[in-house]
Amino acid sequence: MAIERTLSIIKPDATRRNLTGRINAKLEAEGLRIVAQKRLLLTKKQAEAFYAAHRERPFFVGLVAFMTSAPVVAQVLEGDNAVAKNREIMGATDPTKAAPGTIRAEFAENIEANSVHGSDSSEAAVQEISFFFAGIEITG
């Protein structure tokens, strides 16, 4: 298996409900290591830049509003096939379709407030990690 890194964001619905520790415990229990982490309140400009690929989608304005509504926890996860592993642990975007025991099945409020974001490919992970973290902030 390949050791890789991926970005994870614990979203405002989860930070509002103090779920950061429980979500991190699930990630770590499944073999992912948190090698960088920070809590921040995204500005509108930052959220728009991060989600720029969705700018033309009908949900973009609502997504930006949601992601700036409360703090998020951005983190870099490391482990064997971390991108795929994190996506498995997160569960389907729609929590009603997420497998039991996944983060979204347990914690998401709805399809929009689904508690976590994760990179969808190794290439996206590299770009997303560099959006939030300088190399010096990531430990091994």
PDB file of N, CA, C and O in Angstrom, residues 22-87:
ATOM      1  N   ARG A  22     -14.510  13.450  18.573  1.00  0.00           N
ATOM      2  CA  ARG A  22     -15.137  12.177  18.181  1.00  0.00           C
ATOM      3  C   ARG A  22     -14.810  11.828  16.735  1.00  0.00           C
ATOM      4  O   ARG A  22     -14.564  10.663  16.412  1.00  0.00           O
ATOM      5  N   ILE A  23     -14.811  12.829  15.862  1.00  0.00           N
ATOM      6  CA  ILE A  23     -14.461  12.585  14.455  1.00  0.00           C
ATOM      7  C   ILE A  23     -12.994  12.189  14.351  1.00  0.00           C
ATOM      8  O   ILE A  23     -12.650  11.211  13.668  1.00  0.00           O
ATOM      9  N   ASN A  24     -12.120  12.906  15.041  1.00  0.00           N
ATOM     10  CA  ASN A  24     -10.698  12.561  15.013  1.00  0.00           C
ATOM     11  C   ASN A  24     -10.455  11.149  15.548  1.00  0.00           C
ATOM     12  O   ASN A  24      -9.623  10.412  15.021  1.00  0.00           O
ATOM     13  N   ALA A  25     -11.184  10.762  16.575  1.00  0.00           N
ATOM     14  CA  ALA A  25     -11.032   9.413  17.135  1.00  0.00           C
ATOM     15  C   ALA A  25     -11.389   8.348  16.096  1.00  0.00           C
ATOM     16  O   ALA A  25     -10.704   7.318  15.995  1.00  0.00           O
ATOM     17  N   LYS A  26     -12.429   8.592  15.310  1.00  0.00           N
ATOM     18  CA  LYS A  26     -12.804   7.644  14.256  1.00  0.00           C
ATOM     19  C   LYS A  26     -11.713   7.551  13.199  1.00  0.00           C
ATOM     20  O   LYS A  26     -11.376   6.457  12.736  1.00  0.00           O
ATOM     21  N   LEU A  27     -11.173   8.696  12.799  1.00  0.00           N
ATOM     22  CA  LEU A  27     -10.113   8.701  11.792  1.00  0.00           C
ATOM     23  C   LEU A  27      -8.889   7.929  12.284  1.00  0.00           C
ATOM     24  O   LEU A  27      -8.321   7.105  11.562  1.00  0.00           O
ATOM     25  N   GLU A  28      -8.488   8.199  13.511  1.00  0.00           N
ATOM     26  CA  GLU A  28      -7.312   7.540  14.072  1.00  0.00           C
ATOM     27  C   GLU A  28      -7.556   6.052  14.301  1.00  0.00           C
ATOM     28  O   GLU A  28      -6.662   5.231  14.076  1.00  0.00           O
ATOM     29  N   ALA A  29      -8.747   5.686  14.725  1.00  0.00           N
ATOM     30  CA  ALA A  29      -9.068   4.274  14.958  1.00  0.00           C
ATOM     31  C   ALA A  29      -8.985   3.461  13.665  1.00  0.00           C
ATOM     32  O   ALA A  29      -8.716   2.260  13.705  1.00  0.00           O
ATOM     33  N   GLU A  30      -9.189   4.131  12.544  1.00  0.00           N
ATOM     34  CA  GLU A  30      -9.134   3.453  11.244  1.00  0.00           C
ATOM     35  C   GLU A  30      -7.743   3.512  10.610  1.00  0.00           C
ATOM     36  O   GLU A  30      -7.566   3.135   9.462  1.00  0.00           O
ATOM     37  N   GLY A  31      -6.756   4.008  11.362  1.00  0.00           N
ATOM     38  CA  GLY A  31      -5.379   3.948  10.903  1.00  0.00           C
ATOM     39  C   GLY A  31      -4.827   5.202  10.250  1.00  0.00           C
ATOM     40  O   GLY A  31      -3.702   5.194   9.751  1.00  0.00           O
ATOM     41  N   LEU A  32      -5.587   6.292  10.243  1.00  0.00           N
ATOM     42  CA  LEU A  32      -5.065   7.539   9.694  1.00  0.00           C
ATOM     43  C   LEU A  32      -4.423   8.353  10.813  1.00  0.00           C
ATOM     44  O   LEU A  32      -4.926   8.370  11.938  1.00  0.00           O
ATOM     45  N   ARG A  33      -3.309   9.019  10.486  1.00  0.00           N
ATOM     46  CA  ARG A  33      -2.618   9.870  11.449  1.00  0.00           C
ATOM     47  C   ARG A  33      -2.890  11.317  11.102  1.00  0.00           C
ATOM     48  O   ARG A  33      -2.840  11.705   9.935  1.00  0.00           O
ATOM     49  N   ILE A  34      -3.144  12.132  12.110  1.00  0.00           N
ATOM     50  CA  ILE A  34      -3.314  13.573  11.913  1.00  0.00           C
ATOM     51  C   ILE A  34      -1.931  14.191  12.035  1.00  0.00           C
ATOM     52  O   ILE A  34      -1.351  14.213  13.119  1.00  0.00           O
ATOM     53  N   VAL A  35      -1.396  14.683  10.896  1.00  0.00           N
ATOM     54  CA  VAL A  35      -0.026  15.215  10.887  1.00  0.00           C
ATOM     55  C   VAL A  35       0.008  16.738  10.827  1.00  0.00           C
ATOM     56  O   VAL A  35       1.082  17.335  10.897  1.00  0.00           O
ATOM     57  N   ALA A  36      -1.159  17.358  10.701  1.00  0.00           N
ATOM     58  CA  ALA A  36      -1.290  18.816  10.789  1.00  0.00           C
ATOM     59  C   ALA A  36      -2.755  19.115  11.069  1.00  0.00           C
ATOM     60  O   ALA A  36      -3.645  18.402  10.596  1.00  0.00           O
ATOM     61  N   GLN A  37      -2.979  20.177  11.837  1.00  0.00           N
ATOM     62  CA  GLN A  37      -4.364  20.524  12.184  1.00  0.00           C
ATOM     63  C   GLN A  37      -4.433  21.977  12.613  1.00  0.00           C
ATOM     64  O   GLN A  37      -3.550  22.457  13.326  1.00  0.00           O
ATOM     65  N   LYS A  38      -5.492  22.664  12.172  1.00  0.00           N
ATOM     66  CA  LYS A  38      -5.721  24.027  12.643  1.00  0.00           C
ATOM     67  C   LYS A  38      -7.211  24.333  12.598  1.00  0.00           C
ATOM     68  O   LYS A  38      -7.933  23.867  11.722  1.00  0.00           O
ATOM     69  N   ARG A  39      -7.634  25.125  13.555  1.00  0.00           N
ATOM     70  CA  ARG A  39      -9.022  25.582  13.625  1.00  0.00           C
ATOM     71  C   ARG A  39      -9.030  27.018  13.122  1.00  0.00           C
ATOM     72  O   ARG A  39      -8.226  27.840  13.560  1.00  0.00           O
ATOM     73  N   LEU A  40      -9.933  27.320  12.189  1.00  0.00           N
ATOM     74  CA  LEU A  40      -9.999  28.671  11.647  1.00  0.00           C
ATOM     75  C   LEU A  40     -11.409  28.997  11.197  1.00  0.00           C
ATOM     76  O   LEU A  40     -12.230  28.119  10.970  1.00  0.00           O
ATOM     77  N   LEU A  41     -11.656  30.287  11.108  1.00  0.00           N
ATOM     78  CA  LEU A  41     -12.925  30.783  10.582  1.00  0.00           C
ATOM     79  C   LEU A  41     -12.632  31.313   9.187  1.00  0.00           C
ATOM     80  O   LEU A  41     -11.911  32.302   9.031  1.00  0.00           O
ATOM     81  N   LEU A  42     -13.130  30.612   8.181  1.00  0.00           N
ATOM     82  CA  LEU A  42     -12.878  31.013   6.802  1.00  0.00           C
ATOM     83  C   LEU A  42     -13.582  32.327   6.484  1.00  0.00           C
ATOM     84  O   LEU A  42     -14.716  32.547   6.906  1.00  0.00           O
ATOM     85  N   THR A  43     -12.911  33.164   5.732  1.00  0.00           N
ATOM     86  CA  THR A  43     -13.554  34.366   5.204  1.00  0.00           C
ATOM     87  C   THR A  43     -14.341  33.962   3.963  1.00  0.00           C
ATOM     88  O   THR A  43     -14.116  32.888   3.380  1.00  0.00           O
ATOM     89  N   LYS A  44     -15.219  34.848   3.521  1.00  0.00           N
ATOM     90  CA  LYS A  44     -15.972  34.589   2.295  1.00  0.00           C
ATOM     91  C   LYS A  44     -15.005  34.404   1.122  1.00  0.00           C
ATOM     92  O   LYS A  44     -15.165  33.482   0.311  1.00  0.00           O
ATOM     93  N   LYS A  45     -13.999  35.248   1.041  1.00  0.00           N
ATOM     94  CA  LYS A  45     -13.017  35.177  -0.041  1.00  0.00           C
ATOM     95  C   LYS A  45     -12.264  33.837  -0.029  1.00  0.00           C
ATOM     96  O   LYS A  45     -12.048  33.226  -1.072  1.00  0.00           O
ATOM     97  N   GLN A  46     -11.872  33.377   1.157  1.00  0.00           N
ATOM     98  CA  GLN A  46     -11.172  32.097   1.264  1.00  0.00           C
ATOM     99  C   GLN A  46     -12.070  30.933   0.847  1.00  0.00           C
ATOM    100  O   GLN A  46     -11.641  30.035   0.112  1.00  0.00           O
ATOM    101  N   ALA A  47     -13.309  30.934   1.323  1.00  0.00           N
ATOM    102  CA  ALA A  47     -14.240  29.852   0.977  1.00  0.00           C
ATOM    103  C   ALA A  47     -14.528  29.847  -0.523  1.00  0.00           C
ATOM    104  O   ALA A  47     -14.583  28.784  -1.147  1.00  0.00           O
ATOM    105  N   GLU A  48     -14.703  31.021  -1.100  1.00  0.00           N
ATOM    106  CA  GLU A  48     -14.929  31.104  -2.544  1.00  0.00           C
ATOM    107  C   GLU A  48     -13.734  30.573  -3.320  1.00  0.00           C
ATOM    108  O   GLU A  48     -13.893  29.874  -4.325  1.00  0.00           O
ATOM    109  N   ALA A  49     -12.534  30.874  -2.859  1.00  0.00           N
ATOM    110  CA  ALA A  49     -11.328  30.385  -3.527  1.00  0.00           C
ATOM    111  C   ALA A  49     -11.199  28.869  -3.391  1.00  0.00           C
ATOM    112  O   ALA A  49     -10.887  28.169  -4.359  1.00  0.00           O
ATOM    113  N   PHE A  50     -11.460  28.354  -2.199  1.00  0.00           N
ATOM    114  CA  PHE A  50     -11.320  26.914  -1.980  1.00  0.00           C
ATOM    115  C   PHE A  50     -12.317  26.128  -2.829  1.00  0.00           C
ATOM    116  O   PHE A  50     -11.984  25.080  -3.382  1.00  0.00           O
ATOM    117  N   TYR A  51     -13.536  26.620  -2.929  1.00  0.00           N
ATOM    118  CA  TYR A  51     -14.591  25.921  -3.672  1.00  0.00           C
ATOM    119  C   TYR A  51     -14.801  26.500  -5.074  1.00  0.00           C
ATOM    120  O   TYR A  51     -15.867  26.323  -5.667  1.00  0.00           O
ATOM    121  N   ALA A  52     -13.786  27.142  -5.633  1.00  0.00           N
ATOM    122  CA  ALA A  52     -13.895  27.799  -6.942  1.00  0.00           C
ATOM    123  C   ALA A  52     -14.386  26.858  -8.046  1.00  0.00           C
ATOM    124  O   ALA A  52     -15.099  27.287  -8.956  1.00  0.00           O
ATOM    125  N   ALA A  53     -14.048  25.603  -7.975  1.00  0.00           N
ATOM    126  CA  ALA A  53     -14.481  24.641  -8.998  1.00  0.00           C
ATOM    127  C   ALA A  53     -16.002  24.513  -9.062  1.00  0.00           C
ATOM    128  O   ALA A  53     -16.550  24.091 -10.076  1.00  0.00           O
ATOM    129  N   HIS A  54     -16.683  24.899  -7.985  1.00  0.00           N
ATOM    130  CA  HIS A  54     -18.148  24.790  -7.921  1.00  0.00           C
ATOM    131  C   HIS A  54     -18.843  26.127  -8.157  1.00  0.00           C
ATOM    132  O   HIS A  54     -20.060  26.227  -7.994  1.00  0.00           O
ATOM    133  N   ARG A  55     -18.092  27.146  -8.558  1.00  0.00           N
ATOM    134  CA  ARG A  55     -18.628  28.510  -8.684  1.00  0.00           C
ATOM    135  C   ARG A  55     -19.911  28.574  -9.514  1.00  0.00           C
ATOM    136  O   ARG A  55     -20.815  29.340  -9.207  1.00  0.00           O
ATOM    137  N   GLU A  56     -20.013  27.797 -10.573  1.00  0.00           N
ATOM    138  CA  GLU A  56     -21.187  27.847 -11.456  1.00  0.00           C
ATOM    139  C   GLU A  56     -22.322  26.926 -11.011  1.00  0.00           C
ATOM    140  O   GLU A  56     -23.386  26.914 -11.620  1.00  0.00           O
ATOM    141  N   ARG A  57     -22.121  26.185  -9.951  1.00  0.00           N
ATOM    142  CA  ARG A  57     -23.139  25.243  -9.476  1.00  0.00           C
ATOM    143  C   ARG A  57     -24.170  25.994  -8.639  1.00  0.00           C
ATOM    144  O   ARG A  57     -23.859  26.980  -7.964  1.00  0.00           O
ATOM    145  N   PRO A  58     -25.414  25.537  -8.651  1.00  0.00           N
ATOM    146  CA  PRO A  58     -26.470  26.254  -7.932  1.00  0.00           C
ATOM    147  C   PRO A  58     -26.276  26.305  -6.408  1.00  0.00           C
ATOM    148  O   PRO A  58     -26.800  27.200  -5.755  1.00  0.00           O
ATOM    149  N   PHE A  59     -25.513  25.392  -5.871  1.00  0.00           N
ATOM    150  CA  PHE A  59     -25.316  25.343  -4.417  1.00  0.00           C
ATOM    151  C   PHE A  59     -24.136  26.178  -3.933  1.00  0.00           C
ATOM    152  O   PHE A  59     -23.891  26.259  -2.724  1.00  0.00           O
ATOM    153  N   PHE A  60     -23.391  26.821  -4.835  1.00  0.00           N
ATOM    154  CA  PHE A  60     -22.154  27.513  -4.475  1.00  0.00           C
ATOM    155  C   PHE A  60     -22.358  28.587  -3.405  1.00  0.00           C
ATOM    156  O   PHE A  60     -21.642  28.625  -2.410  1.00  0.00           O
ATOM    157  N   VAL A  61     -23.329  29.472  -3.597  1.00  0.00           N
ATOM    158  CA  VAL A  61     -23.547  30.569  -2.650  1.00  0.00           C
ATOM    159  C   VAL A  61     -23.878  30.022  -1.263  1.00  0.00           C
ATOM    160  O   VAL A  61     -23.335  30.476  -0.248  1.00  0.00           O
ATOM    161  N   GLY A  62     -24.738  29.021  -1.206  1.00  0.00           N
ATOM    162  CA  GLY A  62     -25.094  28.410   0.071  1.00  0.00           C
ATOM    163  C   GLY A  62     -23.920  27.707   0.720  1.00  0.00           C
ATOM    164  O   GLY A  62     -23.755  27.750   1.945  1.00  0.00           O
ATOM    165  N   LEU A  63     -23.091  27.045  -0.094  1.00  0.00           N
ATOM    166  CA  LEU A  63     -21.913  26.359   0.422  1.00  0.00           C
ATOM    167  C   LEU A  63     -20.942  27.350   1.058  1.00  0.00           C
ATOM    168  O   LEU A  63     -20.452  27.129   2.172  1.00  0.00           O
ATOM    169  N   VAL A  64     -20.693  28.456   0.378  1.00  0.00           N
ATOM    170  CA  VAL A  64     -19.790  29.483   0.912  1.00  0.00           C
ATOM    171  C   VAL A  64     -20.361  30.049   2.215  1.00  0.00           C
ATOM    172  O   VAL A  64     -19.640  30.198   3.208  1.00  0.00           O
ATOM    173  N   ALA A  65     -21.652  30.332   2.228  1.00  0.00           N
ATOM    174  CA  ALA A  65     -22.286  30.857   3.450  1.00  0.00           C
ATOM    175  C   ALA A  65     -22.156  29.861   4.596  1.00  0.00           C
ATOM    176  O   ALA A  65     -21.834  30.238   5.736  1.00  0.00           O
ATOM    177  N   PHE A  66     -22.394  28.605   4.322  1.00  0.00           N
ATOM    178  CA  PHE A  66     -22.290  27.569   5.346  1.00  0.00           C
ATOM    179  C   PHE A  66     -20.854  27.446   5.864  1.00  0.00           C
ATOM    180  O   PHE A  66     -20.616  27.417   7.075  1.00  0.00           O
ATOM    181  N   MET A  67     -19.891  27.387   4.955  1.00  0.00           N
ATOM    182  CA  MET A  67     -18.496  27.168   5.363  1.00  0.00           C
ATOM    183  C   MET A  67     -17.903  28.365   6.089  1.00  0.00           C
ATOM    184  O   MET A  67     -16.858  28.232   6.734  1.00  0.00           O
ATOM    185  N   THR A  68     -18.544  29.509   6.032  1.00  0.00           N
ATOM    186  CA  THR A  68     -18.070  30.695   6.759  1.00  0.00           C
ATOM    187  C   THR A  68     -18.918  30.984   7.990  1.00  0.00           C
ATOM    188  O   THR A  68     -18.697  31.974   8.671  1.00  0.00           O
ATOM    189  N   SER A  69     -19.871  30.116   8.300  1.00  0.00           N
ATOM    190  CA  SER A  69     -20.824  30.359   9.383  1.00  0.00           C
ATOM    191  C   SER A  69     -20.290  30.056  10.776  1.00  0.00           C
ATOM    192  O   SER A  69     -20.861  30.500  11.776  1.00  0.00           O
ATOM    193  N   ALA A  70     -19.223  29.294  10.872  1.00  0.00           N
ATOM    194  CA  ALA A  70     -18.622  28.906  12.154  1.00  0.00           C
ATOM    195  C   ALA A  70     -17.236  28.354  11.839  1.00  0.00           C
ATOM    196  O   ALA A  70     -16.918  28.098  10.673  1.00  0.00           O
ATOM    197  N   PRO A  71     -16.410  28.159  12.860  1.00  0.00           N
ATOM    198  CA  PRO A  71     -15.072  27.620  12.601  1.00  0.00           C
ATOM    199  C   PRO A  71     -15.100  26.243  11.934  1.00  0.00           C
ATOM    200  O   PRO A  71     -16.053  25.472  12.095  1.00  0.00           O
ATOM    201  N   VAL A  72     -14.023  25.970  11.203  1.00  0.00           N
ATOM    202  CA  VAL A  72     -13.765  24.645  10.650  1.00  0.00           C
ATOM    203  C   VAL A  72     -12.441  24.160  11.222  1.00  0.00           C
ATOM    204  O   VAL A  72     -11.662  24.960  11.748  1.00  0.00           O
ATOM    205  N   VAL A  73     -12.194  22.877  11.126  1.00  0.00           N
ATOM    206  CA  VAL A  73     -10.900  22.315  11.502  1.00  0.00           C
ATOM    207  C   VAL A  73     -10.319  21.668  10.246  1.00  0.00           C
ATOM    208  O   VAL A  73     -10.850  20.677   9.746  1.00  0.00           O
ATOM    209  N   ALA A  74      -9.272  22.285   9.725  1.00  0.00           N
ATOM    210  CA  ALA A  74      -8.571  21.745   8.563  1.00  0.00           C
ATOM    211  C   ALA A  74      -7.447  20.862   9.076  1.00  0.00           C
ATOM    212  O   ALA A  74      -6.759  21.223  10.034  1.00  0.00           O
ATOM    213  N   GLN A  75      -7.275  19.721   8.434  1.00  0.00           N
ATOM    214  CA  GLN A  75      -6.221  18.826   8.888  1.00  0.00           C
ATOM    215  C   GLN A  75      -5.665  18.002   7.738  1.00  0.00           C
ATOM    216  O   GLN A  75      -6.337  17.769   6.742  1.00  0.00           O
ATOM    217  N   VAL A  76      -4.431  17.600   7.910  1.00  0.00           N
ATOM    218  CA  VAL A  76      -3.784  16.707   6.965  1.00  0.00           C
ATOM    219  C   VAL A  76      -3.739  15.334   7.613  1.00  0.00           C
ATOM    220  O   VAL A  76      -3.255  15.173   8.734  1.00  0.00           O
ATOM    221  N   LEU A  77      -4.269  14.358   6.889  1.00  0.00           N
ATOM    222  CA  LEU A  77      -4.267  12.973   7.347  1.00  0.00           C
ATOM    223  C   LEU A  77      -3.241  12.200   6.534  1.00  0.00           C
ATOM    224  O   LEU A  77      -3.088  12.437   5.334  1.00  0.00           O
ATOM    225  N   GLU A  78      -2.579  11.261   7.168  1.00  0.00           N
ATOM    226  CA  GLU A  78      -1.557  10.465   6.506  1.00  0.00           C
ATOM    227  C   GLU A  78      -1.806   8.992   6.813  1.00  0.00           C
ATOM    228  O   GLU A  78      -2.196   8.639   7.932  1.00  0.00           O
ATOM    229  N   GLY A  79      -1.589   8.150   5.812  1.00  0.00           N
ATOM    230  CA  GLY A  79      -1.731   6.715   6.014  1.00  0.00           C
ATOM    231  C   GLY A  79      -1.745   5.970   4.697  1.00  0.00           C
ATOM    232  O   GLY A  79      -1.630   6.567   3.624  1.00  0.00           O
ATOM    233  N   ASP A  80      -1.889   4.658   4.784  1.00  0.00           N
ATOM    234  CA  ASP A  80      -1.986   3.827   3.590  1.00  0.00           C
ATOM    235  C   ASP A  80      -3.215   4.233   2.798  1.00  0.00           C
ATOM    236  O   ASP A  80      -4.327   4.216   3.336  1.00  0.00           O
ATOM    237  N   ASN A  81      -3.009   4.607   1.537  1.00  0.00           N
ATOM    238  CA  ASN A  81      -4.116   5.008   0.656  1.00  0.00           C
ATOM    239  C   ASN A  81      -5.068   5.965   1.368  1.00  0.00           C
ATOM    240  O   ASN A  81      -6.287   5.760   1.405  1.00  0.00           O
ATOM    241  N   ALA A  82      -4.503   7.021   1.935  1.00  0.00           N
ATOM    242  CA  ALA A  82      -5.254   7.941   2.802  1.00  0.00           C
ATOM    243  C   ALA A  82      -6.466   8.572   2.127  1.00  0.00           C
ATOM    244  O   ALA A  82      -7.489   8.763   2.777  1.00  0.00           O
ATOM    245  N   VAL A  83      -6.380   8.892   0.842  1.00  0.00           N
ATOM    246  CA  VAL A  83      -7.510   9.529   0.169  1.00  0.00           C
ATOM    247  C   VAL A  83      -8.708   8.587   0.183  1.00  0.00           C
ATOM    248  O   VAL A  83      -9.802   8.948   0.630  1.00  0.00           O
ATOM    249  N   ALA A  84      -8.515   7.373  -0.299  1.00  0.00           N
ATOM    250  CA  ALA A  84      -9.614   6.398  -0.358  1.00  0.00           C
ATOM    251  C   ALA A  84     -10.076   6.016   1.042  1.00  0.00           C
ATOM    252  O   ALA A  84     -11.283   5.882   1.288  1.00  0.00           O
ATOM    253  N   LYS A  85      -9.137   5.838   1.951  1.00  0.00           N
ATOM    254  CA  LYS A  85      -9.492   5.445   3.321  1.00  0.00           C
ATOM    255  C   LYS A  85     -10.347   6.522   3.986  1.00  0.00           C
ATOM    256  O   LYS A  85     -11.358   6.219   4.624  1.00  0.00           O
ATOM    257  N   ASN A  86      -9.946   7.787   3.836  1.00  0.00           N
ATOM    258  CA  ASN A  86     -10.719   8.869   4.441  1.00  0.00           C
ATOM    259  C   ASN A  86     -12.124   8.924   3.841  1.00  0.00           C
ATOM    260  O   ASN A  86     -13.103   9.109   4.564  1.00  0.00           O
ATOM    261  N   ARG A  87     -12.237   8.745   2.540  1.00  0.00           N
ATOM    262  CA  ARG A  87     -13.552   8.799   1.888  1.00  0.00           C
ATOM    263  C   ARG A  87     -14.439   7.653   2.378  1.00  0.00           C
ATOM    264  O   ARG A  87     -15.642   7.815   2.563  1.00  0.00           O
TER     265      ARG A  87
END
